[in-house]
Short mmCIF file of C-alpha atoms in Angstrom, two decimals:
data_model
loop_
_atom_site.label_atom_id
_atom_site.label_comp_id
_atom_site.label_asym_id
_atom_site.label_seq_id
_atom_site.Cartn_x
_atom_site.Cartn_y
_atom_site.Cartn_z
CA UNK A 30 -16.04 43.83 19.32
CA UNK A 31 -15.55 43.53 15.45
CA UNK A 32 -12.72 44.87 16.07
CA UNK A 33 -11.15 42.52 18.27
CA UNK A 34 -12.16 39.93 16.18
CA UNK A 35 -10.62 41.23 12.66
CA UNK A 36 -7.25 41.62 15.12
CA UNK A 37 -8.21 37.92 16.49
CA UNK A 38 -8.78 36.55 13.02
CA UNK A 39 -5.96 38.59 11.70
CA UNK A 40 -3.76 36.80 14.76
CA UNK A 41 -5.32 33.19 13.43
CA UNK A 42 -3.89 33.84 9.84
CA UNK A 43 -0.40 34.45 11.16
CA UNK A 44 -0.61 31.42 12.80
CA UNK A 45 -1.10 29.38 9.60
CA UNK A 46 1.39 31.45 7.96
CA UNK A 47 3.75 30.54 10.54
CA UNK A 48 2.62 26.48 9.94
CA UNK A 49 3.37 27.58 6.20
CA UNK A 50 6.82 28.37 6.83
CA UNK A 51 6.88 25.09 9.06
CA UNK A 52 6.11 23.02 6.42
CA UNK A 53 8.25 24.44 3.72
CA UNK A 54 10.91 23.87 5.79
CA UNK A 55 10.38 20.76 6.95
CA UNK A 56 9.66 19.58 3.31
CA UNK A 57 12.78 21.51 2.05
CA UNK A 58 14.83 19.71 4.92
CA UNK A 59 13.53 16.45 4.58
CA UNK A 60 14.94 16.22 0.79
CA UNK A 61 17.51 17.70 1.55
CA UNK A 62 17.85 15.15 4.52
CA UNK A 63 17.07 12.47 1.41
CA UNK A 64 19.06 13.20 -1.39
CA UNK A 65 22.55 13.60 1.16
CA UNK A 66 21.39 10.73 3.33
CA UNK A 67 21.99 12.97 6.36
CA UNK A 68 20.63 10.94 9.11
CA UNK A 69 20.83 14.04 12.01
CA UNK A 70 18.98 15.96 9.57
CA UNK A 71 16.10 13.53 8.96
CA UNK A 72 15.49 12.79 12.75
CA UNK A 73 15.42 16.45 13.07
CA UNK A 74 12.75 17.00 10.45
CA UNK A 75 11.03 13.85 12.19
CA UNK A 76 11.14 15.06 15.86
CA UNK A 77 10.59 18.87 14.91
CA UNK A 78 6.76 17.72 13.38
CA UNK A 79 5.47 18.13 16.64
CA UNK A 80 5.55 21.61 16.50
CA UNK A 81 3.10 21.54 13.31
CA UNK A 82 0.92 19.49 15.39
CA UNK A 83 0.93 21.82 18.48
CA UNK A 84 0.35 24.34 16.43
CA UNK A 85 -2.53 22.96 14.67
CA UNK A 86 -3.98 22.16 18.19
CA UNK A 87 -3.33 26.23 18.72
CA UNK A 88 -5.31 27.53 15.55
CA UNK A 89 -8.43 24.85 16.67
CA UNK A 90 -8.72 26.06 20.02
CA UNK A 91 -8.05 30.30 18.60
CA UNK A 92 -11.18 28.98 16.03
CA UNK A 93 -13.06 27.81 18.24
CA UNK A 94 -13.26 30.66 21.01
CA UNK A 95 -13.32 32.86 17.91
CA UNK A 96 -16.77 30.63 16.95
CA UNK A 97 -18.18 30.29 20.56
CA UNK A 98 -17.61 34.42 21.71
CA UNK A 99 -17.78 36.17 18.09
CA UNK A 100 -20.69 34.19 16.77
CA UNK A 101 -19.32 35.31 13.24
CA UNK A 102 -21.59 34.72 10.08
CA UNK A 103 -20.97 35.06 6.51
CA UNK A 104 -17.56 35.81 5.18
CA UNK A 105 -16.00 35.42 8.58
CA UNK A 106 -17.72 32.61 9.48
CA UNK A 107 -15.93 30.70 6.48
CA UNK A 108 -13.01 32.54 7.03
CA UNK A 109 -12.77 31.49 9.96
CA UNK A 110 -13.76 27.88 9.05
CA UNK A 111 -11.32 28.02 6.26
CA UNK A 112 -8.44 28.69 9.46
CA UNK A 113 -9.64 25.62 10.80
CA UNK A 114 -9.28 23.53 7.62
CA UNK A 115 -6.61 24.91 6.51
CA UNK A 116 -4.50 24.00 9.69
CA UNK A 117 -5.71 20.41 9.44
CA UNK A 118 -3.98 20.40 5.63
CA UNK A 119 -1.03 21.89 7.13
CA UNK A 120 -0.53 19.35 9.40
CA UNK A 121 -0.76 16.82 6.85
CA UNK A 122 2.09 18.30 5.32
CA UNK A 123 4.16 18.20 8.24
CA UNK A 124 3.47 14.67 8.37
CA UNK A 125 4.07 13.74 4.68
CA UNK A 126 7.37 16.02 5.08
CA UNK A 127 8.06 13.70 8.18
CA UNK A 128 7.35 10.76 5.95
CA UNK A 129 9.67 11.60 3.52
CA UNK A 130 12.53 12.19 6.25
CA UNK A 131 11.91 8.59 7.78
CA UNK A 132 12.59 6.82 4.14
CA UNK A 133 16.27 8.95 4.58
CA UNK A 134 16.39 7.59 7.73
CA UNK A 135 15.35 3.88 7.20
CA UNK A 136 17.87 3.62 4.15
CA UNK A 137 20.51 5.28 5.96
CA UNK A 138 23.43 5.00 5.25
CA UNK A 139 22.88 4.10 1.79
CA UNK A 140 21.04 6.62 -0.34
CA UNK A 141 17.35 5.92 -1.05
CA UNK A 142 17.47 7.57 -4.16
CA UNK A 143 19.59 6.50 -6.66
CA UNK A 144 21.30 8.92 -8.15
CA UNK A 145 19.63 8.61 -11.59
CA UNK A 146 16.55 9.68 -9.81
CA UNK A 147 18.02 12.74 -7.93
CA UNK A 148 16.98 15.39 -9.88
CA UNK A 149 13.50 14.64 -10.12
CA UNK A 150 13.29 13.74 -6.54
CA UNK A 151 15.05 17.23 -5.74
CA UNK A 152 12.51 19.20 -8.22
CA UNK A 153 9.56 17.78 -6.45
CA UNK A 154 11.28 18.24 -2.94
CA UNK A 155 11.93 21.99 -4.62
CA UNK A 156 8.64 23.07 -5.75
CA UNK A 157 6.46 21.22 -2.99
CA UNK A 158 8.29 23.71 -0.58
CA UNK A 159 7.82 26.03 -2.79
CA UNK A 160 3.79 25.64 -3.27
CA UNK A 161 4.15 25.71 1.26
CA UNK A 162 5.78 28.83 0.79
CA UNK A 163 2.87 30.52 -1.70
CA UNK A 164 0.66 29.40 -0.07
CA UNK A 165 1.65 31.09 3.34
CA UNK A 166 1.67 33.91 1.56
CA UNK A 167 -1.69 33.90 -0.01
CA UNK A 168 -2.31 33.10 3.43
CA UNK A 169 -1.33 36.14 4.34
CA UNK A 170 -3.06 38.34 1.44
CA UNK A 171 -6.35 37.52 2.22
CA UNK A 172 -8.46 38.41 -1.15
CA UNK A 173 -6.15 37.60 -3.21
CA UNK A 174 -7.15 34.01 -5.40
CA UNK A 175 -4.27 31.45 -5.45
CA UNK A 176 -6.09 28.05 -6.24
CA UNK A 177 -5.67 28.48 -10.27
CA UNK A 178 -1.83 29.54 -9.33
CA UNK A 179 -1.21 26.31 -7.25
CA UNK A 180 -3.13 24.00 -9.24
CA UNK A 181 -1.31 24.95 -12.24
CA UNK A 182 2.03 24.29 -10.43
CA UNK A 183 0.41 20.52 -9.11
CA UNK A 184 0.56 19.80 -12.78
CA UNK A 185 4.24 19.81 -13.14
CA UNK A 186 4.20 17.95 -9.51
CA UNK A 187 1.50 15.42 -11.01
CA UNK A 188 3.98 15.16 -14.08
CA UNK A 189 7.27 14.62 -11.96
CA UNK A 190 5.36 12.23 -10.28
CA UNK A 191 4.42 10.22 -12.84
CA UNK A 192 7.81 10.37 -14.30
CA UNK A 193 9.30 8.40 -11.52
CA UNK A 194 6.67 5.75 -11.12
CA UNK A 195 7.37 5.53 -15.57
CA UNK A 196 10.88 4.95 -14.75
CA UNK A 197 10.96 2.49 -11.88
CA UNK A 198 8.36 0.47 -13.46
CA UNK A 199 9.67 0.43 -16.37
CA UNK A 200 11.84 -2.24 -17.99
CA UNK A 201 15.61 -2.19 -17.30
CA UNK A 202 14.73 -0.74 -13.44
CA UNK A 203 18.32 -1.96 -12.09
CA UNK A 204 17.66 -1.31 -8.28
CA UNK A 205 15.34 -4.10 -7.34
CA UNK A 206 12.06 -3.99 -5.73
CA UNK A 207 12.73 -3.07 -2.68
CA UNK A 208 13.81 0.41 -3.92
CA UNK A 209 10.97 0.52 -6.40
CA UNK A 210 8.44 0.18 -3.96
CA UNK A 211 10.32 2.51 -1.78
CA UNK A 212 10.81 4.90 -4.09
CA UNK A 213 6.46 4.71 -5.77
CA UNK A 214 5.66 5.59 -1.89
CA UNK A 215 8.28 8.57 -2.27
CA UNK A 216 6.94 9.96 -4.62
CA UNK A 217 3.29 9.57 -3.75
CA UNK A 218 4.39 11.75 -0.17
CA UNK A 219 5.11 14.71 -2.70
CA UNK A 220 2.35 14.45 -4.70
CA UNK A 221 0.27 14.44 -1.75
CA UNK A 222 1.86 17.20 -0.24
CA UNK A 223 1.50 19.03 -2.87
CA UNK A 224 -2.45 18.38 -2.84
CA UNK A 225 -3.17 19.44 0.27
CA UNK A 226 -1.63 22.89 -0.91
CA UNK A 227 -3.98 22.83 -3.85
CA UNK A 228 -7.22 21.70 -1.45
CA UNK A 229 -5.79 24.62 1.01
CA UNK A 230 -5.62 27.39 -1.79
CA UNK A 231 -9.01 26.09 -3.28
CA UNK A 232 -11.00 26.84 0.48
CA UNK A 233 -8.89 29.77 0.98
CA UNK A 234 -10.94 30.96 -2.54
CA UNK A 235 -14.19 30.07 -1.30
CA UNK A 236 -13.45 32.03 2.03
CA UNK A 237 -12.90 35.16 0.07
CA UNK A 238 -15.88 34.67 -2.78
CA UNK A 239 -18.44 32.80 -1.22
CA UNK A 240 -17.92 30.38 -4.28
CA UNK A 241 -16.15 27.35 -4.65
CA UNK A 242 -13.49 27.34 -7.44
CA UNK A 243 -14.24 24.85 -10.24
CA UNK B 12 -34.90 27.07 19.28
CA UNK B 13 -32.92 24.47 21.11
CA UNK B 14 -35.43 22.33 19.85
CA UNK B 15 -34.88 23.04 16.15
CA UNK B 16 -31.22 23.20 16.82
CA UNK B 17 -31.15 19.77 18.33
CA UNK B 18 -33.56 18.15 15.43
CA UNK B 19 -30.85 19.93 12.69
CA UNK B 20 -27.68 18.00 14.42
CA UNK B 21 -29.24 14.91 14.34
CA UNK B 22 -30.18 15.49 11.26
CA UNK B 23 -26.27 15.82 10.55
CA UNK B 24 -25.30 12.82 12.08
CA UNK B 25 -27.63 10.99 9.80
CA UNK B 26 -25.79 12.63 6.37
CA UNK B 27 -22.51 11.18 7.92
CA UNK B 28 -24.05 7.91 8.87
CA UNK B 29 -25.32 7.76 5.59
CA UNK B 30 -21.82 8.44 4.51
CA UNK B 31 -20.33 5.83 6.25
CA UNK B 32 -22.38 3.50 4.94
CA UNK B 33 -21.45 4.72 1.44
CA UNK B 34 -17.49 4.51 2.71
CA UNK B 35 -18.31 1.15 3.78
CA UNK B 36 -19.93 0.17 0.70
CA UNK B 37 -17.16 1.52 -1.95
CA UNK B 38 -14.65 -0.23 -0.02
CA UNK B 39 -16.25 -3.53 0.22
CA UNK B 40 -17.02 -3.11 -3.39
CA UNK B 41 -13.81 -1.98 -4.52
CA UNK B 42 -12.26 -5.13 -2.80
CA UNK B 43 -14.40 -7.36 -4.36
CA UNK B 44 -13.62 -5.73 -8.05
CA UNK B 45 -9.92 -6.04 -6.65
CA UNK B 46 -10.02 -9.58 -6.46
CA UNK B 47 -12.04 -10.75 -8.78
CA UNK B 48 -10.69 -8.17 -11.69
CA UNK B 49 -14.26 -7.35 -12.26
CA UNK B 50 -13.72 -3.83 -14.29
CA UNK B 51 -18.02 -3.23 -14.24
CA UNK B 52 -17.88 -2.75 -10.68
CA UNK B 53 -14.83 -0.88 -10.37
CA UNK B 54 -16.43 1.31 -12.69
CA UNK B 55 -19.70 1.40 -10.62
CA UNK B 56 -17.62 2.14 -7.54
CA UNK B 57 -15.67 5.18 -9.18
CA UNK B 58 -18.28 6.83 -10.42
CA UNK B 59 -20.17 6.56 -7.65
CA UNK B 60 -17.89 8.09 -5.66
CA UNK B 61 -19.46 12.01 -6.88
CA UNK B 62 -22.25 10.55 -4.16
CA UNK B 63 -19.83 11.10 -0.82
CA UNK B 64 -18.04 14.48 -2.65
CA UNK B 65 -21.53 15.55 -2.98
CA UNK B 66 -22.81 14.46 0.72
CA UNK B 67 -20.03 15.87 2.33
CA UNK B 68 -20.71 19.67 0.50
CA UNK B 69 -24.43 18.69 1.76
CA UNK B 70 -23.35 18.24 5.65
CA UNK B 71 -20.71 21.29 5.12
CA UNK B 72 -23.77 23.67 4.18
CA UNK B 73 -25.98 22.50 7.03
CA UNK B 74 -23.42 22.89 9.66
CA UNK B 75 -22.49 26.21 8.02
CA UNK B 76 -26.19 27.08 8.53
CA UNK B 77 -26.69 25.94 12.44
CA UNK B 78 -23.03 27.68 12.64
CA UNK B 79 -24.37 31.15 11.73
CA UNK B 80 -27.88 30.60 12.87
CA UNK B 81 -28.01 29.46 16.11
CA UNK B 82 -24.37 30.55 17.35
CA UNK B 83 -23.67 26.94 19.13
CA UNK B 84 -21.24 27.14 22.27
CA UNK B 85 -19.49 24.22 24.32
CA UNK B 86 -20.26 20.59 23.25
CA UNK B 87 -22.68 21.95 20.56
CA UNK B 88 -20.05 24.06 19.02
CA UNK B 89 -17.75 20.81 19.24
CA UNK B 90 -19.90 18.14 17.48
CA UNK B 91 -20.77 20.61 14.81
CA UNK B 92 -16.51 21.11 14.40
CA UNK B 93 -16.85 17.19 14.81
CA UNK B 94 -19.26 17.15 11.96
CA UNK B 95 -17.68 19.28 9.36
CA UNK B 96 -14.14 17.26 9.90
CA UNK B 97 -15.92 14.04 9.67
CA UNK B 98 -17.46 14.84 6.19
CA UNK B 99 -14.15 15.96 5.14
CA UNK B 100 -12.43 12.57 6.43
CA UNK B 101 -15.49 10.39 5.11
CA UNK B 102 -15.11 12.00 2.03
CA UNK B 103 -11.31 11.09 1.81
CA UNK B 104 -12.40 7.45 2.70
CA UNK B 105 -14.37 7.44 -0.75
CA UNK B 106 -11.68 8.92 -2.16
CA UNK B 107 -9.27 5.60 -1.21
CA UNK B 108 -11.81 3.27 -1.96
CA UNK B 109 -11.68 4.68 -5.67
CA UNK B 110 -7.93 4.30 -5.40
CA UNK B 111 -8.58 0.79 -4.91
CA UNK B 112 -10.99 0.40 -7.47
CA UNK B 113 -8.85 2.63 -10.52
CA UNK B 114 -6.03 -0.46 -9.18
CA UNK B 115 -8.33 -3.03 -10.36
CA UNK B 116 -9.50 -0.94 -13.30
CA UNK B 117 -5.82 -0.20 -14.78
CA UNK B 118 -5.01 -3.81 -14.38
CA UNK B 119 -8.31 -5.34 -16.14
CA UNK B 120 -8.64 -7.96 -17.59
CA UNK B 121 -5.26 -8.93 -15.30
CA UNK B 122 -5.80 -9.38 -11.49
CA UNK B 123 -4.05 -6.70 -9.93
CA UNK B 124 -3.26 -9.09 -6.83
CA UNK B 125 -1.43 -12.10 -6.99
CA UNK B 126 -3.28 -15.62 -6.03
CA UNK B 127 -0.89 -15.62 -3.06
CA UNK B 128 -1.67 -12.46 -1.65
CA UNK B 129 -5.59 -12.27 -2.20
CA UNK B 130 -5.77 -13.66 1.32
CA UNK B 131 -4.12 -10.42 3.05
CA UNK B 132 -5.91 -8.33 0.76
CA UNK B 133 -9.49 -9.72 1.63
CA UNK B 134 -8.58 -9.55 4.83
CA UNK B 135 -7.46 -5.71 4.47
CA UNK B 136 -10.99 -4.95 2.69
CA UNK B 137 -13.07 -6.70 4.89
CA UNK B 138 -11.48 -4.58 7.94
CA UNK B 139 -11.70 -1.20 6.57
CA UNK B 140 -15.59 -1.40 5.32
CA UNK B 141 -15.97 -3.06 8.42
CA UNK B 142 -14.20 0.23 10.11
CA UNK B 143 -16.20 2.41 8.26
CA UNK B 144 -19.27 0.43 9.50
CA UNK B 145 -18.41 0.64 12.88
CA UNK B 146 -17.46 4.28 12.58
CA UNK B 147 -21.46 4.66 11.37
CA UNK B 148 -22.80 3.31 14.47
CA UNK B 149 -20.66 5.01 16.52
CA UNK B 150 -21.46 8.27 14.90
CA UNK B 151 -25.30 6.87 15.33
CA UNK B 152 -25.09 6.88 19.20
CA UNK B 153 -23.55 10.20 20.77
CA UNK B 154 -21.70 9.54 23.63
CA UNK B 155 -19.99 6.23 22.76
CA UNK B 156 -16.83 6.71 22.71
CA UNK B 157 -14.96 4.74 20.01
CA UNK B 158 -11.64 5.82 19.34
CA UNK B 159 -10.13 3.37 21.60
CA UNK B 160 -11.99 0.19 20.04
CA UNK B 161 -10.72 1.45 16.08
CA UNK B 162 -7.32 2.43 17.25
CA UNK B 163 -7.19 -1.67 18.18
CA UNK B 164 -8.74 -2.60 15.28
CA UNK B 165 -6.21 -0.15 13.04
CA UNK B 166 -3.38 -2.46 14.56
CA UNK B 167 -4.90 -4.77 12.83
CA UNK B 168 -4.46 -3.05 9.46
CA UNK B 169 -0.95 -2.38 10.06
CA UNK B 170 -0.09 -5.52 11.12
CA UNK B 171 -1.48 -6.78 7.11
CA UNK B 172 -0.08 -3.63 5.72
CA UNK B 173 3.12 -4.38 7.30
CA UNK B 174 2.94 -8.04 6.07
CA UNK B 175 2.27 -7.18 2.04
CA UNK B 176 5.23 -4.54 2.43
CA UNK B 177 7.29 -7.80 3.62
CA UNK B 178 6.26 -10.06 1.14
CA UNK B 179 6.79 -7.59 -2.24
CA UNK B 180 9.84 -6.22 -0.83
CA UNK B 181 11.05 -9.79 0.00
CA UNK B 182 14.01 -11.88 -1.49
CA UNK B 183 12.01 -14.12 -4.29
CA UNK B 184 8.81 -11.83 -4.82
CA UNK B 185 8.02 -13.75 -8.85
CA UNK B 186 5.63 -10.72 -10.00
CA UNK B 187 8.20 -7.53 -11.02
CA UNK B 188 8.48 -4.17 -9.83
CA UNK B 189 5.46 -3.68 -11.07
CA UNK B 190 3.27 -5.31 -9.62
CA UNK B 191 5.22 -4.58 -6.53
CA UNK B 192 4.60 -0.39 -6.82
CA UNK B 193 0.96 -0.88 -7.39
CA UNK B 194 0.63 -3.49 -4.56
CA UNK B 195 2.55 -1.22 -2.07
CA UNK B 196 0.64 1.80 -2.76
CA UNK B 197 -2.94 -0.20 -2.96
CA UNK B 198 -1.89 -1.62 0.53
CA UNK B 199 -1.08 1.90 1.96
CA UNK B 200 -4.58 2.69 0.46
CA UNK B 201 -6.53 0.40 2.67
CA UNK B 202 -4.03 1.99 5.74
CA UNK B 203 -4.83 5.30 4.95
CA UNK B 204 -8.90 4.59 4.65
CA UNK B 205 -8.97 2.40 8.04
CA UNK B 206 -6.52 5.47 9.49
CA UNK B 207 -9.14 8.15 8.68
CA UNK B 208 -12.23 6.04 10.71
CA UNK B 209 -9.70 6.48 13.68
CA UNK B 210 -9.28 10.43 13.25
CA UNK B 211 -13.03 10.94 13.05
CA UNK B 212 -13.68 8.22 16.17
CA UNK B 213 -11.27 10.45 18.14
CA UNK B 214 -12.65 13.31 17.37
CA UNK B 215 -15.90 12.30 17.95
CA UNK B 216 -14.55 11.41 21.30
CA UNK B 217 -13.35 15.08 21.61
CA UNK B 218 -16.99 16.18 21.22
CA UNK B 219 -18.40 14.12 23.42
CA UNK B 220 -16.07 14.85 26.57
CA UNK B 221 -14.30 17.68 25.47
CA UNK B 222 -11.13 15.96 25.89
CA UNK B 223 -8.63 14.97 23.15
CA UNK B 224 -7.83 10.69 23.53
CA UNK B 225 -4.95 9.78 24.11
#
């Protein structure tokens, strides 16, 4: 018995490393999809979120049989809670990935970054799919603490972020409102993306110590 | 022990009723600091915000407990899922609420929203703590199911949401880019908060029948 269920909670955590992978790409597609105002790719990235949600559905159900037959307690209980979670946040970052991939779309075919914004738009778009790609890898190391790790890296998100909404609220913006706007929503898809990451890595901690990270 | 075990969820609905009434409460609050630039109650309302963080680690702990105690199956095992994603989402509706009320804190002694779109946003506020409300009672009486009755509602919010978006973004918006960023993310605030009341409502619905709404 326990040892169907370290193989069935060992089968859970591949699943969310697979979602991982999911949402890197979809996040590393969708700017790319934004900063080359590639419509096919953006409806791509769009229509291909369903698979994140599927998935999700699959981890739930895996959790909950594991919950139901298992009866787990203790560390596998939150582990197994933590799957649970954890595919909920993952999700979330399919959608915010899908988010960004409908502002390509809706400003195709102009470009809805100008282009003195590409590079921090493509940094963001760079280390958000990065921070998917950790984490499906910490993920996958089970023990190992990655909420300091990610956090850390949010900062230069939190920083990038704030660097945009500086610039296109700040005096001299040549591109109108409509792109402002545009644009402060943007950037407020990466920073959140980039969140859930954190929250992810933070439970993913508490699975493995029994104590929440401060 | 079915006894005991039915005595502890009830007494886990009643944590998230309470914190829907706190949801409900921060947003109607927030709102009102919102319009009437009234930087004492924004104040009140972020601080007060530890409350819900607090009450959701509270109703995460007890379900943890009745979890690894008393091994739940079926529609038990379901509204104690239900319960633990509820806190989680309640506790994001706090979060928004404080969104709203750091917009009307950053803007002080300035109103953050124009004289000619207070009317959307009261309407947006009065919606969402309403939602959050609503999502209370329904939490209140297992078996209701809800999701449904805030999905209409939600169109509501869109439908507001969608109409701020048009105004800011619109040929002779008089109040800058400025104004325009922090109006279209405050807007998208209220969307996200009265979005969250529908995740929980359907998943509340999932407890009760077992069956995802569609």
């Amino acid at each position: 018995m326990r040892e169907t269920f370290h193989g069935e909670l060992t089968r859970l955590r591949e699943q969310l490393v697979a979602m991982c992978a999911l949402a890197a790409q979809a996040m590393q597609q969708a700017s790319q999809a934004l900063l080359t105002a590639d419509l096919g790719l953006a409806e791509q990235v769009i229509s291909g979120d369903t698979a994140l949600d599927q998935a999700r559905g699959n981890c739930e159900a895996n959790a909950h049989s594991l919950l139901a037959l298992q009866a787990p307690v203790a560390g596998d209980l939150r582990s197994i809670l933590a799957a649970v979670y954890s595919a909920e946040k993952i999700e979330r970052m399919g959608d915010l990935a899908a988010h960004v991939a409908d502002t390509a779309r809706f400003s195709h075919p102009n470009h809805a970054v100008p282009a003195d914004l590409e590079d921090p738009f493509a940094e963001l778009g760079r280390i958000a799919a990065g921070m998917a790609d950790r984490l499906g890898e910490l993920i996958d190391q089970p023990g190992v603490e990655g909420y300091a790790e990610l956090n850390e890296t949010d900062h230069a998100v939190d920083a990038l972020h704030a660097q945009v909404l500086a610039t296109i609220t700040g005096s001299g913006w040549p591109h109108g409102v409509r792109s402002a706007t545009s644009l402060a929503l943007l950037a407020r898809f990466y920073e959140r993306f980039a969140d859930q990451t954190v929250s992810v890595a933070r439970r993913l901690d508490f699975a493995t110590t029994g104590e929440i990270p401060t």
